Coordinates of C-alpha atoms in Angstrom, one line a residue:
M1 CA -128.8 -16.1 37.9
N2 CA -126.3 -17.0 35.6
E3 CA -126.1 -13.2 34.5
A4 CA -125.7 -12.2 38.4
A5 CA -123.0 -15.0 38.4
S6 CA -121.2 -13.5 35.4
L7 CA -121.7 -10.0 36.9
S8 CA -120.0 -11.3 40.4
F9 CA -116.6 -12.8 38.4
A10 CA -116.8 -9.0 36.2
R11 CA -116.7 -7.4 39.8
V12 CA -114.2 -9.9 40.8
L13 CA -111.8 -9.5 38.0
M14 CA -112.0 -5.7 37.7
E15 CA -112.2 -4.8 41.7
G16 CA -111.2 -7.8 43.5
I17 CA -107.8 -8.5 42.5
K18 CA -105.1 -6.6 43.3
E19 CA -102.4 -7.5 40.6
M20 CA -103.1 -5.8 37.2
V21 CA -104.7 -8.4 34.8
F22 CA -105.0 -7.9 31.2
V23 CA -106.7 -9.9 28.5
V24 CA -105.7 -9.8 25.2
K25 CA -106.6 -10.9 22.1
V26 CA -104.3 -12.8 18.9
D27 CA -105.3 -11.4 15.9
G28 CA -102.5 -13.1 14.2
A29 CA -99.1 -14.0 14.8
C30 CA -97.5 -10.9 15.6
S31 CA -100.6 -8.3 15.9
F32 CA -102.3 -8.1 20.1
T33 CA -105.3 -6.4 20.8
Y34 CA -106.2 -5.0 24.4
E35 CA -109.7 -7.0 25.4
F36 CA -109.9 -6.2 29.0
I37 CA -108.0 -4.2 31.7
N38 CA -108.6 -4.2 35.2
K39 CA -109.0 -1.4 37.7
A40 CA -105.6 -1.7 39.0
V41 CA -104.5 -1.2 35.1
M42 CA -106.0 2.0 35.4
E43 CA -104.7 3.0 38.5
K44 CA -101.5 2.2 37.8
A45 CA -100.5 2.3 34.4
I46 CA -100.4 4.5 31.4
L47 CA -103.7 2.8 30.2
S48 CA -107.0 4.1 30.1
P49 CA -110.7 2.5 28.8
A50 CA -109.8 3.9 25.7
S51 CA -107.3 1.6 25.3
I52 CA -109.7 -1.7 24.3
G53 CA -109.9 -2.4 21.1
K54 CA -106.3 -1.2 20.3
T55 CA -103.3 -3.0 19.2
F56 CA -99.7 -2.6 21.1
D57 CA -98.9 -0.3 18.0
E58 CA -101.8 2.0 18.7
V59 CA -100.9 2.1 22.4
H60 CA -97.2 2.3 23.3
S61 CA -94.2 3.7 21.7
A62 CA -92.5 1.9 18.7
M63 CA -89.6 0.6 21.3
M64 CA -92.1 -0.9 23.8
A65 CA -94.9 -2.4 21.3
K66 CA -92.0 -4.2 20.0
F67 CA -90.6 -5.7 23.3
L68 CA -94.2 -6.4 23.9
N69 CA -94.8 -8.3 20.5
E70 CA -91.8 -10.0 21.4
K71 CA -92.7 -11.6 24.6
Y72 CA -96.5 -12.3 23.5
G73 CA -95.4 -13.8 20.1
K74 CA -93.0 -16.3 22.5
V75 CA -96.7 -17.5 23.7
I76 CA -98.0 -18.2 20.7
Q77 CA -94.8 -19.9 19.1
T78 CA -94.8 -22.3 22.0
N79 CA -97.9 -22.9 23.0
Q80 CA -96.7 -22.6 26.8
S81 CA -97.0 -20.0 29.9
T82 CA -93.7 -17.8 29.6
S83 CA -93.1 -14.9 32.9
Y84 CA -90.4 -12.1 32.9
E85 CA -89.8 -9.4 35.3
D86 CA -89.7 -5.7 33.9
S87 CA -90.2 -1.8 35.1
F88 CA -92.6 0.7 34.3
Y89 CA -93.7 4.3 35.6
S90 CA -97.1 4.7 37.0
I91 CA -99.3 7.8 35.9
A92 CA -97.7 9.4 39.2
N93 CA -94.5 8.8 38.4
K94 CA -93.4 6.6 40.3
L95 CA -90.8 4.0 39.1
F96 CA -92.6 0.3 39.6
Y97 CA -90.6 -3.1 39.1
S98 CA -93.0 -5.7 38.2
K99 CA -93.2 -9.5 37.3
T100 CA -95.2 -10.4 34.4
L101 CA -96.8 -14.1 33.5
L102 CA -98.4 -14.3 30.5
T103 CA -100.8 -17.6 30.2
P104 CA -102.5 -18.9 26.6
L105 CA -105.8 -19.3 26.3
F106 CA -107.1 -22.3 23.8
D107 CA -110.5 -22.7 22.0
E108 CA -111.9 -26.3 21.0
V109 CA -109.6 -27.0 18.1
G110 CA -106.6 -26.4 19.9
K111 CA -105.6 -22.8 18.5
C112 CA -104.5 -19.8 21.2
T113 CA -107.2 -17.3 20.7
H114 CA -106.5 -15.1 24.2
I115 CA -103.9 -14.5 26.6
V116 CA -103.8 -13.6 30.1
S117 CA -101.4 -11.3 31.4
L118 CA -101.0 -11.0 35.4
V119 CA -98.6 -8.1 36.5
K120 CA -97.2 -8.9 39.8
D121 CA -95.7 -5.8 41.7
I122 CA -92.2 -6.5 42.9
T123 CA -90.9 -3.2 43.7
N124 CA -90.6 -3.5 47.3
E125 CA -88.3 -6.8 47.2
K126 CA -86.2 -5.4 44.5
I127 CA -85.0 -2.1 46.4
A128 CA -84.5 -4.3 49.0
K129 CA -82.3 -5.5 47.3
L130 CA -80.8 -3.0 45.6
E131 CA -80.3 -1.0 49.1
S132 CA -78.7 -4.0 50.6
K133 CA -75.1 -3.7 52.0
E134 CA -73.4 -5.7 50.0
I135 CA -75.5 -3.8 46.8
R136 CA -73.5 -0.3 48.5
E137 CA -70.2 -2.1 49.2
R138 CA -69.8 -3.4 45.4
L139 CA -71.3 0.5 44.8
E140 CA -68.2 1.7 46.1
E141 CA -66.0 -0.9 45.0
S142 CA -66.7 -0.7 41.4
S143 CA -66.6 3.7 41.6
A144 CA -62.9 2.8 42.9
R145 CA -62.1 0.3 40.0
Y146 CA -63.1 3.0 37.4
R147 CA -61.8 6.0 38.7
S148 CA -59.9 6.4 35.7
L149 CA -63.1 6.5 33.2
F150 CA -64.4 9.5 35.5
D151 CA -61.1 11.2 36.0
S152 CA -60.2 11.4 32.7
N153 CA -62.9 11.9 30.7
V154 CA -64.3 15.3 28.9
D155 CA -68.0 13.7 29.1
A156 CA -70.4 14.5 32.5
I157 CA -70.5 11.1 34.1
F158 CA -73.3 10.5 36.7
T159 CA -73.8 7.2 38.7
V160 CA -76.9 5.9 39.3
D161 CA -79.5 3.5 40.6
F162 CA -81.9 1.1 39.2
D163 CA -84.6 3.6 40.5
G164 CA -82.4 6.3 38.5
R165 CA -81.2 8.3 41.4
I166 CA -78.0 9.8 41.2
T167 CA -75.3 8.5 43.4
G168 CA -72.4 10.1 41.9
G169 CA -70.4 11.7 38.9
N170 CA -67.2 13.2 37.9
S171 CA -65.9 17.1 37.7
A172 CA -67.2 17.5 34.2
G173 CA -70.6 16.3 35.7
Y174 CA -70.5 19.8 38.0
K175 CA -69.6 21.5 35.0
L176 CA -72.4 20.5 33.2
S177 CA -74.6 20.9 35.8
G178 CA -73.6 23.6 38.0
F179 CA -74.5 21.2 40.7
L180 CA -72.3 20.1 43.6
M181 CA -72.6 16.3 43.9
R182 CA -73.6 16.8 47.5
E183 CA -76.8 18.6 45.8
L184 CA -77.5 16.0 43.1
A185 CA -77.6 12.8 45.5
G186 CA -80.5 11.0 45.8
K187 CA -82.4 13.6 42.9
N188 CA -83.9 11.0 40.3
F189 CA -81.9 12.6 36.6
I190 CA -85.9 12.8 35.3
E191 CA -85.9 16.0 37.3
C192 CA -83.0 17.6 35.9
V193 CA -84.7 16.9 32.2
V194 CA -87.2 19.4 30.4
P195 CA -90.9 18.0 30.8
E196 CA -91.0 17.5 27.0
D197 CA -88.1 15.0 26.9
K198 CA -89.0 13.0 30.2
E199 CA -91.1 10.1 28.7
R200 CA -88.5 9.7 26.1
A201 CA -85.7 9.4 28.7
K202 CA -88.0 7.1 31.2
E203 CA -88.2 4.9 28.0
H204 CA -84.4 5.3 27.4
F205 CA -83.3 4.4 30.7
H206 CA -86.4 1.3 31.3
F207 CA -84.6 0.1 27.6
S208 CA -80.9 0.3 29.0
I209 CA -82.3 -1.7 32.2
L210 CA -83.4 -4.6 30.0
G211 CA -80.0 -4.5 28.0
T212 CA -80.4 -2.0 24.9
I213 CA -77.7 0.3 25.5
K214 CA -77.9 3.2 22.8
D215 CA -77.8 6.7 22.6
C216 CA -80.4 9.5 23.1
R217 CA -80.9 12.8 22.4
L218 CA -82.1 14.4 25.8
Q219 CA -82.4 18.4 26.6
I220 CA -81.2 19.0 30.8
F221 CA -81.3 21.7 33.2
N222 CA -78.4 23.1 34.6
K223 CA -78.1 25.0 38.0
S224 CA -79.3 28.3 36.2
G225 CA -82.0 26.8 34.6
V226 CA -80.7 27.1 31.1
S227 CA -81.4 23.7 29.5
V228 CA -78.6 22.2 27.9
G229 CA -78.6 19.5 24.7
C230 CA -77.0 16.0 25.6
L231 CA -76.4 12.8 24.0
V232 CA -77.2 10.4 26.6
K233 CA -76.0 6.6 27.1
F234 CA -76.5 4.3 30.2
I235 CA -73.9 1.9 30.5
P236 CA -73.8 -0.8 33.3
I237 CA -71.8 -1.0 36.3
N238 CA -71.0 -4.8 36.4
V239 CA -69.0 -5.9 39.9
N240 CA -68.1 -9.6 40.4
S241 CA -70.1 -10.6 37.5
K242 CA -73.7 -8.5 38.9
I243 CA -75.1 -5.2 37.4
T244 CA -75.3 -2.7 40.5
G245 CA -76.2 0.7 38.9
F246 CA -75.5 2.6 35.7
Y247 CA -73.0 4.9 34.7
M248 CA -75.0 8.1 32.7
I249 CA -72.9 9.7 30.3
A250 CA -73.7 12.8 28.9
K251 CA -72.1 14.7 26.3
D252 CA -73.1 18.1 25.8
M253 CA -74.0 18.7 22.5
T254 CA -74.1 22.8 22.2
E255 CA -70.7 23.4 20.4
V256 CA -71.9 20.5 17.9
D257 CA -75.2 21.8 17.4
K258 CA -74.2 25.2 16.7
I259 CA -71.5 23.8 13.7
A260 CA -74.3 22.7 11.9
S261 CA -76.3 26.0 12.5
L262 CA -73.5 28.4 11.7
Y263 CA -71.8 26.1 9.2
E264 CA -74.8 27.4 6.8
A265 CA -73.7 31.2 8.3
G266 CA -70.3 30.8 6.7
E267 CA -67.2 28.7 6.6
K268 CA -65.3 31.5 9.4
N269 CA -68.1 30.6 11.5
F270 CA -67.9 26.6 11.2
R271 CA -63.9 26.9 11.9
I272 CA -63.7 29.1 15.0
I273 CA -66.5 26.4 16.5
A274 CA -64.4 23.5 15.0
E275 CA -61.6 24.5 16.2
N276 CA -62.8 24.6 20.3
V277 CA -64.3 21.1 20.3
H278 CA -62.8 18.1 21.9
D279 CA -63.7 15.4 19.0
V280 CA -62.5 15.6 15.9
I281 CA -64.5 17.6 13.3
T282 CA -64.1 16.8 9.1
L283 CA -65.4 17.9 6.0
M284 CA -65.6 15.8 3.0
D285 CA -67.2 16.3 -0.5
H286 CA -69.4 14.5 -2.7
H287 CA -66.1 12.8 -4.1
K288 CA -65.0 11.9 -0.7
Q289 CA -62.2 14.4 -0.5
Y290 CA -61.1 16.0 2.6
L291 CA -62.0 19.8 2.8
Y292 CA -61.4 20.5 6.5
V293 CA -60.0 18.7 9.9
S294 CA -60.3 20.3 13.1
P295 CA -57.1 20.9 14.8
S296 CA -57.9 18.6 17.7
S297 CA -57.4 15.8 15.3
E298 CA -53.8 16.1 16.6
N299 CA -54.8 15.3 20.4
I300 CA -57.5 12.9 19.7
F301 CA -55.8 10.5 16.9
G302 CA -52.0 11.9 17.0
F303 CA -52.6 13.2 13.8
K304 CA -52.1 16.8 12.5
A305 CA -54.8 18.0 10.1
D306 CA -52.4 19.4 7.4
H307 CA -51.4 15.6 7.8
I308 CA -54.7 13.9 6.3
I309 CA -55.5 17.1 3.7
G310 CA -54.7 15.5 0.8
Q311 CA -54.6 11.8 2.0
K312 CA -57.3 9.0 -0.1
P313 CA -61.1 8.8 1.3
F314 CA -60.8 7.0 4.8
Y315 CA -57.2 6.2 4.5
N316 CA -57.8 6.1 8.5
V317 CA -60.1 3.2 8.8
H318 CA -59.0 -0.6 9.0
P319 CA -59.5 -2.3 6.3
E320 CA -62.3 -4.8 7.9
D321 CA -64.4 -1.6 8.6
A322 CA -64.1 0.2 5.3
V323 CA -67.3 -1.0 3.5
I324 CA -69.2 -0.2 6.8
I325 CA -68.0 3.8 6.5
N326 CA -68.3 3.8 2.5
D327 CA -71.9 2.0 2.8
A328 CA -72.9 4.5 5.6
F329 CA -71.7 7.4 4.0
E330 CA -73.3 6.9 0.3
Q331 CA -76.4 6.0 1.9
A332 CA -76.6 9.3 4.5
A333 CA -75.9 11.7 0.7
K334 CA -78.3 9.6 -0.7
N335 CA -81.2 9.5 1.3
A336 CA -80.5 12.6 3.4
S337 CA -80.4 10.9 6.7
T338 CA -77.3 11.0 9.2
Y339 CA -75.3 7.9 10.3
L340 CA -74.0 6.7 13.7
V341 CA -71.5 4.0 13.0
Q342 CA -68.2 2.3 15.4
V343 CA -65.4 2.0 13.2
R344 CA -61.4 1.3 14.0
L345 CA -59.6 4.4 13.3
L346 CA -55.5 4.4 13.2
H347 CA -54.2 6.4 15.9
K348 CA -50.3 7.5 15.2
E349 CA -49.1 6.2 18.4
R350 CA -51.5 3.6 19.9
G351 CA -52.3 1.7 16.6
W352 CA -55.9 0.9 15.4
I353 CA -58.8 2.3 18.3
W354 CA -62.2 2.1 18.7
S355 CA -64.2 4.8 17.4
E356 CA -67.7 6.3 16.9
I357 CA -68.7 8.7 13.7
N358 CA -71.5 10.9 13.4
G359 CA -72.1 11.3 9.8
T360 CA -74.5 14.5 8.6
P361 CA -75.1 15.1 5.0
V362 CA -75.5 19.1 4.0
F363 CA -77.2 19.9 0.5
G364 CA -76.6 23.2 -1.6
E365 CA -79.8 25.6 -2.6
D366 CA -79.9 23.3 -5.7
K367 CA -81.1 20.4 -3.6
R368 CA -77.9 18.0 -4.4
F369 CA -75.5 16.8 -2.1
S370 CA -72.5 19.2 -1.1
H371 CA -70.5 18.0 1.8
M372 CA -70.8 15.1 4.8
V373 CA -69.6 16.7 8.6
M374 CA -68.7 14.0 10.2
V375 CA -68.0 14.0 13.9
E376 CA -65.4 11.5 15.4
R377 CA -64.5 10.5 18.9
D378 CA -62.3 8.3 20.4
I379 CA -64.6 5.1 22.4
S380 CA -62.1 2.9 23.6
I381 CA -62.5 3.1 26.9
Q382 CA -66.1 2.4 26.4
K383 CA -64.8 -0.5 24.4
D384 CA -62.9 -1.8 26.3
Y385 CA -65.4 -1.4 29.2
E386 CA -67.9 -3.4 27.0
S387 CA -65.5 -6.3 26.5
Q388 CA -64.9 -6.4 30.5
L389 CA -68.6 -7.0 30.5
K390 CA -68.7 -9.9 27.9
H391 CA -65.9 -11.5 29.8
F392 CA -67.4 -11.6 32.9
A393 CA -71.3 -12.8 31.1
Y394 CA -69.6 -15.8 29.8
F395 CA -66.3 -16.8 31.6
D396 CA -65.8 -18.0 35.7
S397 CA -64.1 -15.5 37.5
L398 CA -61.9 -18.0 39.5
T399 CA -60.7 -20.2 37.1
E400 CA -61.1 -18.0 34.2
L401 CA -62.7 -21.3 32.5
P402 CA -65.4 -20.8 30.8
N403 CA -68.7 -20.6 32.6
R404 CA -72.1 -22.4 32.5
R405 CA -73.7 -20.0 29.9
Y406 CA -70.7 -20.0 27.2
F407 CA -70.4 -23.7 27.4
Q408 CA -73.9 -24.4 26.3
E409 CA -73.9 -21.8 23.9
Y410 CA -70.9 -23.3 22.4
A411 CA -72.2 -26.6 22.7
T412 CA -75.5 -26.6 21.4
E413 CA -73.8 -24.8 18.2
R414 CA -71.1 -27.7 18.0
L415 CA -74.0 -30.2 17.8
R416 CA -75.8 -28.4 15.5
L417 CA -72.2 -28.8 13.0
N418 CA -71.8 -32.5 13.8
E419 CA -75.1 -33.6 13.1
K420 CA -74.6 -31.9 9.3
G421 CA -71.4 -33.6 9.2
Q422 CA -72.3 -37.0 10.3
K423 CA -70.2 -37.1 13.3
S424 CA -70.2 -37.4 16.9
L425 CA -69.3 -35.8 20.6
A426 CA -69.5 -36.7 23.8
V427 CA -70.3 -34.5 27.1
L428 CA -67.9 -35.7 30.5
I429 CA -68.9 -34.3 34.1
L430 CA -67.1 -34.3 36.6
D431 CA -66.7 -32.9 40.5
I432 CA -63.8 -33.5 43.2
D433 CA -65.3 -36.0 45.9
D434 CA -66.0 -35.3 49.4
F435 CA -64.7 -31.5 48.1
K436 CA -67.0 -29.9 51.1
E437 CA -64.5 -31.5 53.8
I438 CA -61.9 -29.6 52.1
N439 CA -63.9 -26.4 52.6
D440 CA -64.9 -27.4 56.7
Q441 CA -61.5 -28.3 57.4
W442 CA -58.9 -26.0 55.9
G443 CA -61.8 -23.0 54.7
H444 CA -63.0 -21.4 51.6
E445 CA -59.8 -19.9 50.8
I446 CA -57.7 -23.2 50.5
G447 CA -61.3 -24.7 48.6
D448 CA -60.9 -22.1 46.1
A449 CA -57.0 -22.5 45.2
V450 CA -57.9 -26.0 45.0
I451 CA -60.4 -25.3 42.5
Q452 CA -58.1 -22.8 40.7
E453 CA -55.6 -25.7 40.5
F454 CA -58.2 -28.6 39.2
G455 CA -59.5 -25.9 36.8
F456 CA -55.8 -25.3 35.4
R457 CA -55.0 -28.7 35.2
L458 CA -58.3 -29.8 33.6
N459 CA -57.5 -27.3 30.8
R460 CA -54.5 -28.8 30.1
C461 CA -56.0 -32.2 29.0
I462 CA -58.0 -29.9 26.6
D463 CA -57.0 -28.8 23.0
G464 CA -58.6 -28.2 19.3
E465 CA -62.3 -27.4 19.4
N466 CA -62.9 -29.1 22.6
M467 CA -63.7 -26.9 25.6
A468 CA -63.6 -27.3 29.3
A469 CA -65.9 -25.4 31.5
R470 CA -67.1 -24.6 35.3
L471 CA -70.6 -25.1 36.0
G472 CA -70.3 -24.0 39.8
G473 CA -69.0 -25.3 42.8
D474 CA -66.5 -28.1 42.2
E475 CA -68.5 -29.5 39.3
F476 CA -66.7 -29.1 35.7
V477 CA -68.0 -30.2 32.3
I478 CA -66.0 -31.4 29.4
L479 CA -66.8 -31.4 26.0
L480 CA -65.0 -33.3 23.5
A481 CA -66.1 -32.1 19.5
D482 CA -65.2 -35.0 17.4
T483 CA -65.4 -38.7 18.7
E484 CA -65.7 -41.8 16.8
T485 CA -65.6 -44.1 19.6
E486 CA -66.3 -44.6 23.3
E487 CA -62.2 -45.9 23.5
Q488 CA -61.4 -42.4 22.3
V489 CA -63.8 -40.8 25.1
A490 CA -62.0 -43.2 27.8
E491 CA -58.6 -41.7 27.0
V492 CA -59.3 -38.4 27.5
A493 CA -60.7 -39.4 30.8
D494 CA -57.8 -41.8 31.7
T495 CA -55.8 -38.7 31.3
I496 CA -57.9 -36.3 33.0
Y497 CA -57.4 -39.3 36.5
Q498 CA -53.6 -39.2 36.0
V499 CA -52.9 -35.4 36.2
M500 CA -55.3 -35.3 38.7
K501 CA -53.1 -37.9 41.0
E502 CA -50.6 -35.4 41.7
P503 CA -51.2 -33.9 45.1
I504 CA -52.2 -30.2 45.2
E505 CA -49.8 -27.8 46.9
V506 CA -51.8 -24.7 48.8
Q507 CA -50.3 -22.6 51.5
G508 CA -47.8 -25.2 52.8
L509 CA -49.9 -28.1 52.7
S510 CA -50.8 -30.8 50.3
L511 CA -53.7 -32.6 49.4
K512 CA -54.6 -35.7 47.5
I513 CA -57.9 -35.7 45.9
S514 CA -59.9 -37.9 43.9
I515 CA -62.9 -37.4 41.1
S516 CA -65.8 -38.9 39.8
M517 CA -67.0 -38.3 36.3
G518 CA -69.8 -39.2 34.0
I519 CA -69.7 -39.3 30.4
A520 CA -72.5 -39.2 27.6
L521 CA -72.3 -39.8 24.1
A522 CA -74.2 -38.2 21.4
P523 CA -77.0 -40.8 20.6
A524 CA -78.4 -41.7 17.3
E525 CA -81.8 -39.7 18.1
K526 CA -81.3 -36.0 18.2
V527 CA -80.9 -34.4 21.6
S528 CA -80.3 -31.4 23.2
I529 CA -76.8 -30.8 24.8
S530 CA -79.0 -29.8 28.0
V531 CA -80.3 -33.8 27.6
M532 CA -76.9 -35.0 27.1
M533 CA -75.2 -33.0 30.4
K534 CA -78.0 -34.6 32.5
R535 CA -77.6 -37.7 31.0
A536 CA -73.7 -37.4 32.2
D537 CA -74.6 -35.6 35.9
M538 CA -76.7 -38.8 36.3
A539 CA -73.6 -41.1 35.2
M540 CA -71.6 -39.0 37.7
Y541 CA -73.3 -39.4 40.6
K542 CA -74.0 -43.1 39.7
A543 CA -70.1 -43.4 39.7
K544 CA -69.8 -42.0 43.4
Q545 CA -72.6 -44.3 44.7
Q546 CA -70.9 -47.5 43.5
E547 CA -66.9 -46.4 43.6
K548 CA -65.4 -43.0 43.9
N549 CA -62.6 -41.6 42.0
S550 CA -64.1 -43.8 38.6
F551 CA -66.7 -42.8 36.1
Q552 CA -69.5 -44.3 34.3
V553 CA -71.0 -43.7 30.3
S554 CA -74.3 -43.1 30.7
P555 CA -76.2 -45.5 28.2
T556 CA -77.7 -43.9 25.0

């Protein structure tokens, strides 16, 4: 009877559950072994019965194994279930989106021995969101907003959606591929990659979706069927603080690759190639003396090549970045390895601009280091875009104040520092009384203008290491980073009430507002910022219930 029941349960797990099920054995703090996979796993994922008994490191690539070890390791550290969203390519080469729930199993002494992973297919929900009218409109807006990135860039740039389908591209993309954009539209970029690079391309795109942005060497077919060596990077397209797709930047490395091969054939051939590439090619000897600088230096950085020859080593590198390039040079020469660094280089007209340097050491017949070949490129547009992404991630677009994420990170760090210094801090949460009535009576455009003016006035009341941030809607939060008494906090609150007394003038309207505020002081015991914010929030609602346009202090 027990054997029959056990057999039945095994069939349920293997065949009856349509979601993918993994049972993973915990071998140590960072070692996990597949102990069971059901039929759905073998049908969808690139796993087989041969994977049983093997660790993540034995089954997957280094990047994927690291990703899985971190997720499963979090379960071990917290002894709690956790979930995350992911994407993967099936055996049939189809991209799936998934949501994974990791649940720990404990033995009689409370030790986690296994982790059960239940993977739910959410592909249809993802596609529905990505193909909605709103997303398409955002992609069009993003394309217009960053048109200059397309038109002025000598590298091929394609726009792709979350499935990897090509949605557009620049003129350099046509030059590289030979295809008109209408011929590429709707085609997955994977189809353009040579067979031996397809798996690496899938993994590179997968980790770009997860936020790991870096270069990858891929061979891409053009219309004539000839493969072109490219350096490929995926950069998120951000519209209104949301990622709507990716720029696929493909740099043709044909000429640079020729440089490496032709250099050995003679300096004359090297110069012919170097003088016709868009990046700056520089040669340095083992003493770091400039031997050669390509003429493109004048176009890229404003300095003629003969001006650079004879200068001190790395004279054009920002002082704060000098140690980075020196260390990279030394390590590459010592270990016979290449390096890729991002540093600020001097431009004759524009000052310090962000640049990328790819260095390759060259050794003589005696195996001793002889020269360093360095390829330098201007990446200031990319850096500006990355800076915009960071701003979108940490600041509210309506008020330009820090958002909830920035506030919590900053406040958590201040709390840690204050605990060491035996100082105290306070959290104030406030909102506009009956703000919904403003939106209902005058519309959201007026409501947004009120929020903007409110945030502006609030920020004027804050100085030093204190911070005001917008949580959302009409709700704001203030961190007072160095307070000693409740009276000091009350003085700040009184200042805010005085500033908000003046009517807000919007499009000919004069609107009077009142605010309710809750205050939480750091207690004697150790608490998190989240707890303090919750206490302040409860105090604010208590103030609203008792008397609007007032504040309450949460008991510590």
